[in-house]
Structure formats: structure tokens, C-alpha cells
Coordinates of C-alpha atoms in Angstrom, one line a residue:
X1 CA 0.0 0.0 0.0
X2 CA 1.0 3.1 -1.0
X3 CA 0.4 7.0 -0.1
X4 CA -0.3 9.7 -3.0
X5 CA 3.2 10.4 -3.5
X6 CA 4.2 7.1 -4.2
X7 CA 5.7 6.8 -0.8
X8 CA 5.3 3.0 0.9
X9 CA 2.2 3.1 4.1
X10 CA 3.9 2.3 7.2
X11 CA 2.2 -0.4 9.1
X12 CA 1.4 0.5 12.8
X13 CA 0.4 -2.6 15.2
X14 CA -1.1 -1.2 17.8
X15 CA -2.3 -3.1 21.0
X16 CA -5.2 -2.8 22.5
X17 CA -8.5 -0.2 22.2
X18 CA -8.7 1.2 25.6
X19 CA -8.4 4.9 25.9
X20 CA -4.8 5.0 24.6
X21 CA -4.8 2.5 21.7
X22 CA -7.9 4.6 20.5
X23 CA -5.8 7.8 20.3
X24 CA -3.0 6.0 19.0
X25 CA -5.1 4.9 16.2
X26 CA -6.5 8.3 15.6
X27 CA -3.1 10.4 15.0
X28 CA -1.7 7.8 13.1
X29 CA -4.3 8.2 10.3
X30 CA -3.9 11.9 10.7
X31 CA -0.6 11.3 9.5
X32 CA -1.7 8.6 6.6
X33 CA 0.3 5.5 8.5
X34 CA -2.2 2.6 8.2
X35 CA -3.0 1.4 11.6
X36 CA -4.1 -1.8 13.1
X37 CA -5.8 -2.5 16.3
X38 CA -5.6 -5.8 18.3
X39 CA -8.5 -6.1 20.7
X40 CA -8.6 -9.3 23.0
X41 CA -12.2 -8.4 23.6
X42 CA -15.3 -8.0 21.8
X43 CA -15.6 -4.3 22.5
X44 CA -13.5 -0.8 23.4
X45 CA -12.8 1.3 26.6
X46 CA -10.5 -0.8 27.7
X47 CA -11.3 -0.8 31.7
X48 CA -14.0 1.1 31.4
X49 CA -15.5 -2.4 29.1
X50 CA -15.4 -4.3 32.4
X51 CA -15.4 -1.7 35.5
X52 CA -17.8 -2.0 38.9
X53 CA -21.0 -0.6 37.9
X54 CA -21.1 1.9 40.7
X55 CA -17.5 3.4 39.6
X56 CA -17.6 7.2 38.5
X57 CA -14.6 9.3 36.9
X58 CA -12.3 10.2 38.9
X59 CA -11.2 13.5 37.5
X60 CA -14.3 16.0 36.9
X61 CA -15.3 16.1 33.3
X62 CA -13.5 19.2 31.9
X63 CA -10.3 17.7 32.5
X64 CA -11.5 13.9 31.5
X65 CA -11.9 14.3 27.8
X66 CA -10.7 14.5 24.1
X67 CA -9.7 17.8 23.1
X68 CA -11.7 17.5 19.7
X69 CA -14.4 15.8 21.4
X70 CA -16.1 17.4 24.0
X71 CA -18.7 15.8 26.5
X72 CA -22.6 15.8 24.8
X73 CA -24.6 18.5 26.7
X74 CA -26.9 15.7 27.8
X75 CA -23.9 14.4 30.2
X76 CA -24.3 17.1 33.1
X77 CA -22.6 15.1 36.1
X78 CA -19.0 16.3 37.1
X79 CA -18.1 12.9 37.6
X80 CA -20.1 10.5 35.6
X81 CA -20.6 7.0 36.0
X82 CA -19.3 3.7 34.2
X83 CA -22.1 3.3 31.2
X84 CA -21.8 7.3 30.6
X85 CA -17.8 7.4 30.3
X86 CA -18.0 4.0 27.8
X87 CA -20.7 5.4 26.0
X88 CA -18.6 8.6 25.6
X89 CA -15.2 6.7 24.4
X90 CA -17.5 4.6 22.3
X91 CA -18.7 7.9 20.4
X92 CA -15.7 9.0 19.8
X93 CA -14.5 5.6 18.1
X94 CA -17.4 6.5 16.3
X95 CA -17.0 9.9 15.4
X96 CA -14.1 9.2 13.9
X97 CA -14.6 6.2 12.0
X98 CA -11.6 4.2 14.2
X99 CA -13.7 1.1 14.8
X100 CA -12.9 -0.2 11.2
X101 CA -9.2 -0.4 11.9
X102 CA -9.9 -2.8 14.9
X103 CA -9.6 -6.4 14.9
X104 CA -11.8 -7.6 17.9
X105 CA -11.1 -11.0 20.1
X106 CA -7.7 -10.8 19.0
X107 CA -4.9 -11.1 21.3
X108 CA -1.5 -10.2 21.0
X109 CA 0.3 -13.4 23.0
X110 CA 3.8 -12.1 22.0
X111 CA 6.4 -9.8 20.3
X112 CA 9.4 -10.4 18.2
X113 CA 11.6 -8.2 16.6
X114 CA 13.4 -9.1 13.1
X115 CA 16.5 -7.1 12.8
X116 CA 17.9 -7.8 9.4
X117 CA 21.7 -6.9 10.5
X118 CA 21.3 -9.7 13.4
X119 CA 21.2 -8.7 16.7
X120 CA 17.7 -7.5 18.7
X121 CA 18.2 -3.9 17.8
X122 CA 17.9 -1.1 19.6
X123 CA 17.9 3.2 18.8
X124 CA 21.1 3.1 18.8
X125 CA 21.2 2.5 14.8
X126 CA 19.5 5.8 14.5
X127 CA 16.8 8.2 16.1
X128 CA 14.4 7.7 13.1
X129 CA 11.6 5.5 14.0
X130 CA 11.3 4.1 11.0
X131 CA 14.5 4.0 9.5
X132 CA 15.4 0.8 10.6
X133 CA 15.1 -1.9 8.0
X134 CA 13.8 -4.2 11.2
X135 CA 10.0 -5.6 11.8
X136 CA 8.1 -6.4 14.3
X137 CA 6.5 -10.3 14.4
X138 CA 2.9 -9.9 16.6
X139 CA 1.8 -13.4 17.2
X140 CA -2.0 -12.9 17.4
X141 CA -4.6 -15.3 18.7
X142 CA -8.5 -15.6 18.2
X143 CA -10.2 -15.8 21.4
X144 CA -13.8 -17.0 19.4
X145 CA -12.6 -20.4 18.7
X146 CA -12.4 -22.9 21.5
X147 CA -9.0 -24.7 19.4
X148 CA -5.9 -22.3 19.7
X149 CA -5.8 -20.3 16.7
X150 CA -2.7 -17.9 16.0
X151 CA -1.9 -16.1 13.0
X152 CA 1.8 -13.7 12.7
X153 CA 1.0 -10.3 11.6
X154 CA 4.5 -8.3 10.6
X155 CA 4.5 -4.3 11.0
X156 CA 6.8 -1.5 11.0
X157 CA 6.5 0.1 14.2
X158 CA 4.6 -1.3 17.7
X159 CA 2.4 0.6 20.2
X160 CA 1.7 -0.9 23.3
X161 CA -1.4 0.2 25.0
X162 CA -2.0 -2.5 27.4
X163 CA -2.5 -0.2 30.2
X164 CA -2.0 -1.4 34.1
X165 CA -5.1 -1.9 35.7
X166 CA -6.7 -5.6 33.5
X167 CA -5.7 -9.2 32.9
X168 CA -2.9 -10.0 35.7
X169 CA -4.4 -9.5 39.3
X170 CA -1.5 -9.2 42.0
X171 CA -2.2 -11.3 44.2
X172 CA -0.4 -10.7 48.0
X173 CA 2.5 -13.7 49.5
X174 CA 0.9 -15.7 52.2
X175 CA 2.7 -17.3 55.2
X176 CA 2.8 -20.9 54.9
X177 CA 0.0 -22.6 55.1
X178 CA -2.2 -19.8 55.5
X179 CA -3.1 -18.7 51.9
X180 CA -6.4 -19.2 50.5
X181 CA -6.9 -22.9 50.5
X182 CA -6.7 -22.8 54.2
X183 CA -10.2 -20.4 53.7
X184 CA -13.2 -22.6 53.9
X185 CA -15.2 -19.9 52.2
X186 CA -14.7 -18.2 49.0
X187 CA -11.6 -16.2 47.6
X188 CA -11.6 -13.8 44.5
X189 CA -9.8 -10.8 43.3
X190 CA -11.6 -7.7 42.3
X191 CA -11.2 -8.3 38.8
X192 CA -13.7 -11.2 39.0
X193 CA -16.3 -9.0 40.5
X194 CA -15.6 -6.1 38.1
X195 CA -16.8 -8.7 35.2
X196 CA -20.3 -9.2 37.0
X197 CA -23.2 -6.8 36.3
X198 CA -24.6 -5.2 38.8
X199 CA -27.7 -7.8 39.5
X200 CA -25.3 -10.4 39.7
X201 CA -22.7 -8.9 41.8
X202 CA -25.6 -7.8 44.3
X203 CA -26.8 -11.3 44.4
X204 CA -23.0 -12.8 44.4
X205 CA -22.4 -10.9 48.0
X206 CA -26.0 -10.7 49.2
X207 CA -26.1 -12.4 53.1
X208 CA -22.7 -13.0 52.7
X209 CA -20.0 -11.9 55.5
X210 CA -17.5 -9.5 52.8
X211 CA -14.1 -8.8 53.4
X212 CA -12.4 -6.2 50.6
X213 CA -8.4 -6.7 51.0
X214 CA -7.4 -2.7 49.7
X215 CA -8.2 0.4 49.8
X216 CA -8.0 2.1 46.7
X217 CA -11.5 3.6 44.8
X218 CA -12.0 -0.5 43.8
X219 CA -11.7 -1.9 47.2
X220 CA -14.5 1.4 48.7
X221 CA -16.7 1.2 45.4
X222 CA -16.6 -3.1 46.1
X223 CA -17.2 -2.0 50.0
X224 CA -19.9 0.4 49.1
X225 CA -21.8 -1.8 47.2
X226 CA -21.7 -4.6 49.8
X227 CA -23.0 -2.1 52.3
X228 CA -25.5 -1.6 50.3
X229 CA -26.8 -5.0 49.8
X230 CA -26.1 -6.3 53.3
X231 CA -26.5 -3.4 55.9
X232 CA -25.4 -3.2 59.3
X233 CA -26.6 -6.9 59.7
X234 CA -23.4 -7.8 57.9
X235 CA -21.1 -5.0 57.5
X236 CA -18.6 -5.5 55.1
X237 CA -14.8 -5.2 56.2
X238 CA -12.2 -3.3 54.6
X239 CA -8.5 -4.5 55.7
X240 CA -6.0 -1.4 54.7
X241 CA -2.6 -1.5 54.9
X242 CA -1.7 1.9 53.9
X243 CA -4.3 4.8 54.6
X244 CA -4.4 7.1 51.8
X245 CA -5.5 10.4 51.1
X246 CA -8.8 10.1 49.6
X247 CA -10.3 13.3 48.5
X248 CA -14.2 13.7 49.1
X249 CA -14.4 16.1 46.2
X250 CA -11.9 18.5 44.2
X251 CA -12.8 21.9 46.5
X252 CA -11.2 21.4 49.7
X253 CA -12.3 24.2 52.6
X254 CA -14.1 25.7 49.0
X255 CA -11.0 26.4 46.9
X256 CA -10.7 24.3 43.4
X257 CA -8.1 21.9 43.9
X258 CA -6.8 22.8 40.2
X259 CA -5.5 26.1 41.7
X260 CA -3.2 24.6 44.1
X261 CA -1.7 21.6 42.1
X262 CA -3.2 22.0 38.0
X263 CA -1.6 25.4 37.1
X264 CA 2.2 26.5 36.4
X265 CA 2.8 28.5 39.7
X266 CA 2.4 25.4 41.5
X267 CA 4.8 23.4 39.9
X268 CA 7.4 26.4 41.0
X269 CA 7.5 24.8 44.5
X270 CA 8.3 21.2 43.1
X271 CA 11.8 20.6 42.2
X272 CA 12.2 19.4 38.2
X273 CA 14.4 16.4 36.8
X274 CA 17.1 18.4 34.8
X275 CA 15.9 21.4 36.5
X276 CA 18.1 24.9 36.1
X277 CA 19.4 26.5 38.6
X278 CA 16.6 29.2 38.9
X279 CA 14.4 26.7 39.0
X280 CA 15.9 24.9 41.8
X281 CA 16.3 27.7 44.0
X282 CA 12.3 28.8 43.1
X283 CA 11.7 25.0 44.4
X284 CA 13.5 25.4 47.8
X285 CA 12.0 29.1 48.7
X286 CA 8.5 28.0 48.1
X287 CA 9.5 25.1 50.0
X288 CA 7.0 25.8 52.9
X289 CA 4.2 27.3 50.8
X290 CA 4.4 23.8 49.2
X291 CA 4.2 22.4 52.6
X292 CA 1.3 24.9 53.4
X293 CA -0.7 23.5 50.6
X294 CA -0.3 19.6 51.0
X295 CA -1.7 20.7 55.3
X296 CA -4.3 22.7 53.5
X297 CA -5.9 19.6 51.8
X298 CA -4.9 17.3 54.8
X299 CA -6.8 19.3 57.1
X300 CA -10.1 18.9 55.1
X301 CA -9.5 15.4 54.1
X302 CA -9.0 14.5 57.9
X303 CA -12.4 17.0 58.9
X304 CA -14.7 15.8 56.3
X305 CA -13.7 11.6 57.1
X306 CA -12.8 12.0 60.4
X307 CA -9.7 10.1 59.8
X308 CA -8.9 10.6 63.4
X309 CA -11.6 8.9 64.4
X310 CA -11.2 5.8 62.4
X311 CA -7.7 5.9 62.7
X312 CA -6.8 6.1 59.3
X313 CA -4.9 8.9 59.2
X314 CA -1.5 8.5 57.0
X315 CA 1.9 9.1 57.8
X316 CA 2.7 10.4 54.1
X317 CA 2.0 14.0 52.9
X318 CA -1.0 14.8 49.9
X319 CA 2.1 15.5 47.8
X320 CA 3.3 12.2 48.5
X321 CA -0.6 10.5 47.3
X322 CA -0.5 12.9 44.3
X323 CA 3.2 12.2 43.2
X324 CA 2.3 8.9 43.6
X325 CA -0.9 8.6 41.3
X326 CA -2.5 7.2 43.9
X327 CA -5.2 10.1 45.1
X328 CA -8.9 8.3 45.2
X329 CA -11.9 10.0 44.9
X330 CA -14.1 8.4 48.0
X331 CA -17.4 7.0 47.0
X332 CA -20.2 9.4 47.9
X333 CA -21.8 8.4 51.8
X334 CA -18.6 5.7 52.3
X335 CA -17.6 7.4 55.4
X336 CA -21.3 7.8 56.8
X337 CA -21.4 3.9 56.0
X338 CA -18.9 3.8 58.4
X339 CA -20.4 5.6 61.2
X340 CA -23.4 3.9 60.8
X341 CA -21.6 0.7 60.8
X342 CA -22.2 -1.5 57.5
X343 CA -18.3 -1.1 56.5
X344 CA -15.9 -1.7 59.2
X345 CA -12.0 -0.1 58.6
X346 CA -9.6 -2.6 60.1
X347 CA -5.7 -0.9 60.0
X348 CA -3.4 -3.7 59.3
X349 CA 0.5 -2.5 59.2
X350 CA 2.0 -6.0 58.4
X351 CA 1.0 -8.8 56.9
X352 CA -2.5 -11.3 57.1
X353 CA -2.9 -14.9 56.1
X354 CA -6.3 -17.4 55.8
X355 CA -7.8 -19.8 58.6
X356 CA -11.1 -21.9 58.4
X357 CA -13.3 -18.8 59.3
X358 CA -11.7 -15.9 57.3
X359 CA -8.5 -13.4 57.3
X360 CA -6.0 -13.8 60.2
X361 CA -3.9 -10.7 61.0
X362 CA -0.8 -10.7 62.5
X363 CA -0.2 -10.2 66.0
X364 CA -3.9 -10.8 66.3
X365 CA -5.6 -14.1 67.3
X366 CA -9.1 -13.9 66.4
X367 CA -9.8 -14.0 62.7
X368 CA -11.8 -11.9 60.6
X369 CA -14.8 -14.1 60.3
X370 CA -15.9 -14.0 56.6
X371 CA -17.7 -16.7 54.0
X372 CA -15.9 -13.9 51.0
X373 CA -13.1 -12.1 50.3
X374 CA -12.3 -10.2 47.7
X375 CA -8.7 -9.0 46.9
X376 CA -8.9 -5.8 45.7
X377 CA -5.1 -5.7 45.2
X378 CA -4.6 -4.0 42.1
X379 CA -2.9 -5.4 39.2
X380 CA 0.9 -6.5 38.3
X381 CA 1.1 -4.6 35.1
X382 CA 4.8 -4.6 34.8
X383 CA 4.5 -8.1 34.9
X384 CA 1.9 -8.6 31.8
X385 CA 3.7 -5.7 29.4
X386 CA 7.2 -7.3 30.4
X387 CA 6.0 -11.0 28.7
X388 CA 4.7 -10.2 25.9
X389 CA 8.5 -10.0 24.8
X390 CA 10.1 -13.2 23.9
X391 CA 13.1 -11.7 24.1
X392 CA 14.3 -12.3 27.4
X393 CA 16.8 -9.2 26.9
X394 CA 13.5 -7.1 25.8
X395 CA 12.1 -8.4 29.1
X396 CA 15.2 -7.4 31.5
X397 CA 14.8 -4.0 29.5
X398 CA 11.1 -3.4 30.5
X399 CA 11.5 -4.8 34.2
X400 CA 14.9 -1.8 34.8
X401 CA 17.2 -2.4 37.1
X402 CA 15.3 -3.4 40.4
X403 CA 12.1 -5.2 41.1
X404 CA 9.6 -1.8 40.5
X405 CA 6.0 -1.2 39.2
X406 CA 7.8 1.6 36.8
X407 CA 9.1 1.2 32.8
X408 CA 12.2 2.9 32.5
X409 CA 10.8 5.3 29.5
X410 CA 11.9 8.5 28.0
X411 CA 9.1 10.8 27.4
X412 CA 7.1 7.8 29.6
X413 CA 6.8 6.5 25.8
X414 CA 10.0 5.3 24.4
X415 CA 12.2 2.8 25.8
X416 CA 15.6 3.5 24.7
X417 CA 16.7 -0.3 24.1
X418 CA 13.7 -1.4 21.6
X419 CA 13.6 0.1 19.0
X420 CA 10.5 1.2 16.4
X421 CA 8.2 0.5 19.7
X422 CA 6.6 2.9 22.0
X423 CA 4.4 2.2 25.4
X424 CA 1.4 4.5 25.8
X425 CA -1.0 4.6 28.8
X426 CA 1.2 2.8 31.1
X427 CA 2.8 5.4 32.9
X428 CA -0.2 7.5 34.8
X429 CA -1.1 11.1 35.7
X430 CA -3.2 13.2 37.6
X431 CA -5.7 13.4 34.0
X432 CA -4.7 9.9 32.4
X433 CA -6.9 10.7 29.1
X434 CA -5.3 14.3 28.6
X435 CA -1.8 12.8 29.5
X436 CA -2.3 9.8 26.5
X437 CA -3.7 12.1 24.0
X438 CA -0.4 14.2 23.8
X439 CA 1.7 11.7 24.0
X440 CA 0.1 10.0 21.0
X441 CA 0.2 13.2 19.0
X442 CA 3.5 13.5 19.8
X443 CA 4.6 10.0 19.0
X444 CA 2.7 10.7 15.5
X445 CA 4.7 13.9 15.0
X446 CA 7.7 11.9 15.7
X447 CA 6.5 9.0 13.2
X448 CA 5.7 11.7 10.5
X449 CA 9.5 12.8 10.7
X450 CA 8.5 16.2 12.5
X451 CA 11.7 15.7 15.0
X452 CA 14.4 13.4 15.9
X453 CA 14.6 11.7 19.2
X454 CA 18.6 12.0 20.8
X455 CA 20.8 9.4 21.6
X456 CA 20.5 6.8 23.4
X457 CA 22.8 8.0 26.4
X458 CA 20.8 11.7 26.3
X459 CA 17.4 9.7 26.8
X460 CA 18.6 7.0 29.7
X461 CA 20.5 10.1 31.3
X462 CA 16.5 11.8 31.2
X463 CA 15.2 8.5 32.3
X464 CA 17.3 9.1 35.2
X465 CA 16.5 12.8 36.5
X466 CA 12.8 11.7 36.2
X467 CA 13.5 8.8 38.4
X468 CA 15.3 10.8 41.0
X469 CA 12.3 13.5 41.1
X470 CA 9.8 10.1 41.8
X471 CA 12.6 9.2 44.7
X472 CA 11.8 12.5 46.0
X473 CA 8.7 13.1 46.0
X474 CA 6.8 9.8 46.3
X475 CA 5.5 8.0 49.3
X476 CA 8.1 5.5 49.3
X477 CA 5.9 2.6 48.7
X478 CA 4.8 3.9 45.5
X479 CA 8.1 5.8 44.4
X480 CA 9.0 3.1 41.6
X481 CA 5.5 3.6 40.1
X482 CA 5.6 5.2 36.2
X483 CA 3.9 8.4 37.2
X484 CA 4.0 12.2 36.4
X485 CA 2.6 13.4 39.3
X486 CA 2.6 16.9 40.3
X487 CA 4.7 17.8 37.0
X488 CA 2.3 17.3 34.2
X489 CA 2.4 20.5 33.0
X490 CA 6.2 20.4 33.1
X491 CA 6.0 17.2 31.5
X492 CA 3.7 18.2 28.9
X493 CA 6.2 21.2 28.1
X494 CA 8.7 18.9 27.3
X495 CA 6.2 17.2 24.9
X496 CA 5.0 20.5 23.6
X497 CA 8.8 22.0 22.8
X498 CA 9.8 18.2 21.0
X499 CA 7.0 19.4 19.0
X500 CA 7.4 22.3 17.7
X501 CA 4.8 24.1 20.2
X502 CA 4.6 27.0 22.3
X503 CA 4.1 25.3 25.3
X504 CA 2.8 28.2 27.1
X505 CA -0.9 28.6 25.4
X506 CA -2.7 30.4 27.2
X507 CA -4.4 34.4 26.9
X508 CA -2.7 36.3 29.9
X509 CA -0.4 36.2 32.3
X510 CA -2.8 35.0 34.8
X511 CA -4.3 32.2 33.3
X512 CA -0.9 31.2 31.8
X513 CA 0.4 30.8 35.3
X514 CA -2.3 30.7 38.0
X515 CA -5.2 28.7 35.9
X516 CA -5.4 25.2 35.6
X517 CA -4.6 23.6 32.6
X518 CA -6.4 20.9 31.0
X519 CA -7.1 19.5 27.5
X520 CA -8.8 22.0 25.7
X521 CA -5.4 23.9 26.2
X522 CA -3.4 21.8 24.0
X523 CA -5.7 22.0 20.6
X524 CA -3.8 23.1 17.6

């Protein structure tokens, strides 16, 4: 296949038609590369497809959406719920005739990379993505067909848009002889229970004794719901490890929480990977007004859950949660649940194991009586994106240097050791949609020849700085996590500038620096 000017189509395989493999798709027709989409499911969204039914955004709409594709008037929540958001991706797919470049029930099971010079290649052989003489094998299976099916696609260049949050649950190390098959009842991870519709997930926990292992916005929305069907009869127990710093809403003591973290003058008081000096001494004077903020939000988080009370205060800053990407929104009534009884917070700082009747802590003898637990864990997503290389050297690559939950990307896109290959939607942000639409436009501006990436050593010397500002400003737990944080905007600049862009877009000096940004800030 060719273009009009007698120039050979690039073939782009990309994987997966979530949020990011959608975008993906989009800007690389804008640039006349011919795109295909594996899907392992019948449908798009991604984790929105298969998502607890009471889950809502957890960004408010403005900053939640595509920048040529604004919300319908008919959606007027701030935060709408599961159906809505699907049935806005969906739309989009839509709008812009994507769905034709998808091939559905297909799943990528691995990746190979044909160098013809020998060798697994890397950028090293040159900063053009699609210079390189190399291909990329994508063995693909049909999930229809009961009888393994498999059939090689070969392509020119490979974006991976597998996301974190699907397919491999992380499931916690047990003490011997205490894991799960030393539970006489029922054991299942979240991701189970996000497959059930609503009816049946009501009926799957109804009269049931519930215990949720987590407490991230899947562990309270699984806890809420279980409230909900069982009362205080049978209150539902949460067993957290690490409190967090779960917002109630984005206007804490009345101020939008965009003014203090969203906007450019906030970013001052955060020291930058590769930062200047200026920059660095900005970072250290505002120093305590950056402290001022994180107690600012702390204070209303703590007065509006009485964490106090419950004792789930943490021992991290709100800096920390939102460095992290790890800032919940709290379901709506979750801590009056609490008062009233049908959820019960149980604060356990080591580890837990199974008996006959349900969750032992330790250090504590009675069990958690229980007949269900659900392990609402998270995911190991390093784990799924690092074997879909068959390369082991590939896999060593993706894993970096230590055992992490982060990719060791530059731009959080590029790996500089695989080459004609990038990784979209992995690494996370405080606006996850915003944050995979630039980067796709600015991997299709790379594609399209607009600019040239550096060498190798510049980009792992970038990969570095960007590690040391997660070191610094992450609760420690989390601080190997692929996250932007509280730098998007910074982040975005870089983004912007690789571009050709003015990265500063906005109509005054005010809005430039003390107004959030979001999406529609970024349209050409």
C-alpha cells in the first residue's frame, strides 16, 4: 500500500482499544500511517469495558476528555458514571470512524523483533523510528474459537497500549500454610467482581459476610456496594494496609483543587528532573508554601472523614498521594457507611494470612470471620507488558534495574533499548486521558518525521533525572511507580517544545500561570 506520493504506508500494530490504543489509532491516520488495532475483547474502553458498575470518573469532566471531542450537553454530572464514560469513548470511536481499523477477540500473545543486520536492535542504529530496516512479528490469537488459533501479523513500528489496571491481578504472599486454600469460604480478586453486572454482583455478595483486602477507589466502590446490599446486619470489612489520602471532592475548605496543584505557579515549589538553577532555588524558597498546601488539603480530608476517628490517618504528605498517582476520589456516603456501621476499617500495618473462618492478621488471634473475600489488590502490570517480549533481553529492559512497578521510558513513551516500539498509557497522571492524547500526538509527529529523538545515552541520562524526582517526592511505597505526578504540566512542556509548540498557550499572564490547565489547552 501506498500514499499519494508514491511513498510506501507504514504499518502500525497497535495493541489494545482502551483509551490510549484509541488515540494511538486516531493520529496515526492523521498522519496517513495505516494502523491496526488488536483487541482481545469483543468491544473498546478498555477498563472502562469491564469496571464495577457503581465506579464514576475520577477526574471531573472538563479535565476527563478529548480535546476535539467534548462531553454531549446531555452528560451534566462532574463525575459521571461507568455506562456514561463507555458510551462517551464509544462515540468518539465512532466519530471518527476508528472502529474499522480494529480487529476484535484478537490477542497479541507475543512480540518479536526481526532485525535484518542480526542482533535485537535497539535506537542506537539511529533516532528515526522508522529507518530501521527491522519488523516487528505480533503473534495474534483468536479468542472466538475454543482450538488455539494464532496467526503472525508483521508491522513497521509497535504501540503498546496495554495499560495497568486488567488481565494480571497481584495477588499478596501468604505465610505458609495460610493462603487461600486454608479459607473454607470463597476467595476472589476484584477483577472477578468487576466482570459481573450489577444484579449479579448484588446477588454474588448478598447475606454474605464480605471482606475487601485494599483500599484504593476498587476496594471502597466493592465495599460500598456490599453495604449496600447487606446493611449493618453484615457490615462489610475493609482491611487497609496503607491509609491514603482520599479526596471527598476536588474543593477542599471551598477552593478548586486545580489552583493549588493544576496550574504552572504550582509546579514552582516542586523541584524538576534536569531542573536549572533558577528553577531549583524557586523550588527550595517556596518550600513551605508547598508544605502549606499539602496541610491545606490534609486538614479537610481529615475534617470531612474524620480520619482521626477511624484511625486512618496516614503518615505520608497529599504530595506524596498525588506524586504517587494514587489520590482516590471516596465513593459518595462511604464514610457515613462507616459511622453507621455496615463497613468496618480494620488498619493492618504488616502482613495477614487465611484460617477456616476468614482473614488472620498478624499479631492478632481472632480471625476476621468472613464466608468472601475479595482481593482488591490492584494489578501486576509490569508483569503482563514485560512477557509479551520473547526476548528475554526485551524483558530485562522493561523490568529496569530493580524489582519496580515503573518502565524505565523517555518521554514515559520510548524505551531507549527497543527500538521502532513505544508504550502509551502505562505510565499515569493526575488526567490519564489528557496525558495519552499528547503523548500519542506527539509520538505521531515523531512517526511523520517532525523531529528526531537523541541518543540513546541523552534519553537514559532523562530517564534518570525523572527517576530521582519520583525518589523524591513519592511515598516510598509507590516511588517506583511510572507516574508524572505533580509535573504534568512540566512534562507536557517537554512534549510541547519536542514538538514544535509553544508550550505556554494560554491568553494572559494570569491564566498562563495561576489557571489550571487541562485538554482543551493543548488543541492546535
Amino acid at each position: 500500500m501506498t500514499n499519494f506520493d508514491g511513498r510506501k504506508k507504514e504499518v502500525i500494530g497497535i495493541i489494545g482499544a482502551g483509551i490510549s490504543g484509541l488515540l494511538a489509532c486516531k493520529y496515526c491516520i492523521s498522519k496517513g500511517f495505516d494502523p491496526i488495532v488488536f483487541e482481545s475483547e469483543s468491544g473498546i474502553g478498555g477498563v472502562w469495558s469491564e469496571t464495577i458498575g457503581s465506579t464514576k470518573l475520577q477526574t471531573p469532566k472538563p479535565v476527563y476528555q478529548f480535546s476535539d471531542f467534548p462531553w454531549p450537553d446531555s452528560v451534566t454530572q462532574v463525575f459521571p458514571d461507568q455506562q456514561t464514560v463507555l458510551e462517551y469513548i464509544e462515540s468518539y470511536a465512532r466519530h471518527f470512524d476508528l472502529v474499522r481499523h480494529i480487529q476484535f477477540n484478537s490477542k497479541v500473545l507475543s512480540l518479536s523483533y526481526d532485525d535484518p543486520i542480526g542482533g535485537a536492535g535497539d535506537w542506537n542504529s539511529g533516532s528515526d523510528p522508522l529507518g530501521s530496516k527491522g519488523k516487528w512479528n505480533l503473534k495474534v490469537e483468536d479468542t472466538r474459537t475454543t482450538s488455539t488459533h494464532t496467526q503472525i501479523y508483521q508491522v513497521d513500528f509497535v504501540v503498546v497500549c496495554v495499560g495497568r489496571f486488567s488481565q494480571v491481578p497481584n495477588i499478596p504472599e501468604f505465610p505458609g500454610n495460610k493462603g487461600p486454600e486454608a479459607f473454607e469460604g470463597e476467595v476472589i480478586h476484584s477483577m472477578e467482581y468487576s466482570k459481573m453486572d450489577p444484579k449479579t454482583a448484588a446477588n454474588f455478595v448478598k447475606g454474605k459476610h464480605v471482606a475487601v483486602v485494599g483500599f484504593q477507589i476498587s476496594a471502597m466502590d466493592i465495599a460500598t456496594e456490599c453495604s449496600t446490599v447487606n446493611g449493618v446486619e453484615r457490615p462489610c470489612t475493609v482491611v487497609i494496609r496503607t491509609p491514603h489520602w482520599n479526596l471527598p471532592d476536588y474543593f477542599p475548605w471551598g477552593l478548586n483543587l486545580g489552583y493549588l496543584y493544576m496550574n504552572r505557579f504550582s509546579e514552582l515549589m516542586v523541584h524538576k528532573p534536569g531542573e536549572g538553577l533558577l528553577l531549583s532555588l524557586l523550588a527550595t524558597t517556596l518550600s513551605p508554601l508547598r508544605w502549606a498546601f499539602s496541610k491545606y488539603i490534609e486538614s479537610y480530608i481529615k475534617h470531612k472523614h474524620r480520619l482521626a476517628k477511624h484511625g486512618m490517618v496516614p503518615e505520608h504528605s497529599f504530595l506524596n498521594e498525588l506524586s504517587s498517582c494514587s489520590v482516590s476520589l471516596v465513593p459518595e456516603g462511604f464514610y457515613d457507611r462507616v459511622e453507621e456501621g455496615s463497613i468496618r476499617l480494620i488498619k493492618n500495618a504488616v502482613s495477614f494470612g487465611f484460617s477456616k473462618e476468614g482473614i488472620v492478621l498478624e499479631g492478632q488471634a481472632e480471625p476476621i470471620k468472613s464466608e468472601l473475600v475479595i482481593l482488591a489488590t490492584g494489578f501486576n502490570g509490569i508483569d503482563k507488558l514485560k512477557h509479551i517480549f520473547e526476548s528475554p533481553e526485551y524483558q530485562e529492559f522493561i523490568a529496569g534495574s530493580d524489582d519496580s512497578d515503573a518502565v524505565p521510558l523517555y518521554r514515559e513513551c520510548i524505551h531507549p533499548q527497543i527500538p521502532q516500539l513505544a508504550i502509551i498509557g502505562f505510565s499515569e497522571s493526575v488526567s490519564n486521558l489528557h496525558t495519552s492524547e499528547i503523548r500519542c500526538r506527539w509520538l505521531a509527529e515523531l512517526l511523520d518525521g517532525k523531529f528526531r529523538l537523541p541518543s540513546v545515552k541523552v534519553m537514559e541520562k532523562d530517564i534518570g533525572e525523572w527517576d530521582k524526582y519520583k525518589k523524591r517526592y513519592s511515598y516510598k511505597k509507590y516511588y517506583r511507580r511510572s507516574c508524572i505526578g505533580a509535573l504534568h504540566i512540566w512534562y507536557n512542556d517537554q512534549l510541547c517544545k519536542d514538538m514544535g509548540w509553544n508550550p505556554k498557550r494560554k491568553n494572559s499572564f494570569w491564566a498562563e500561570w495561576f489557571e489550571p490547565y487541562g485538554p482543551m489547552d493543548y488543541t492546535s
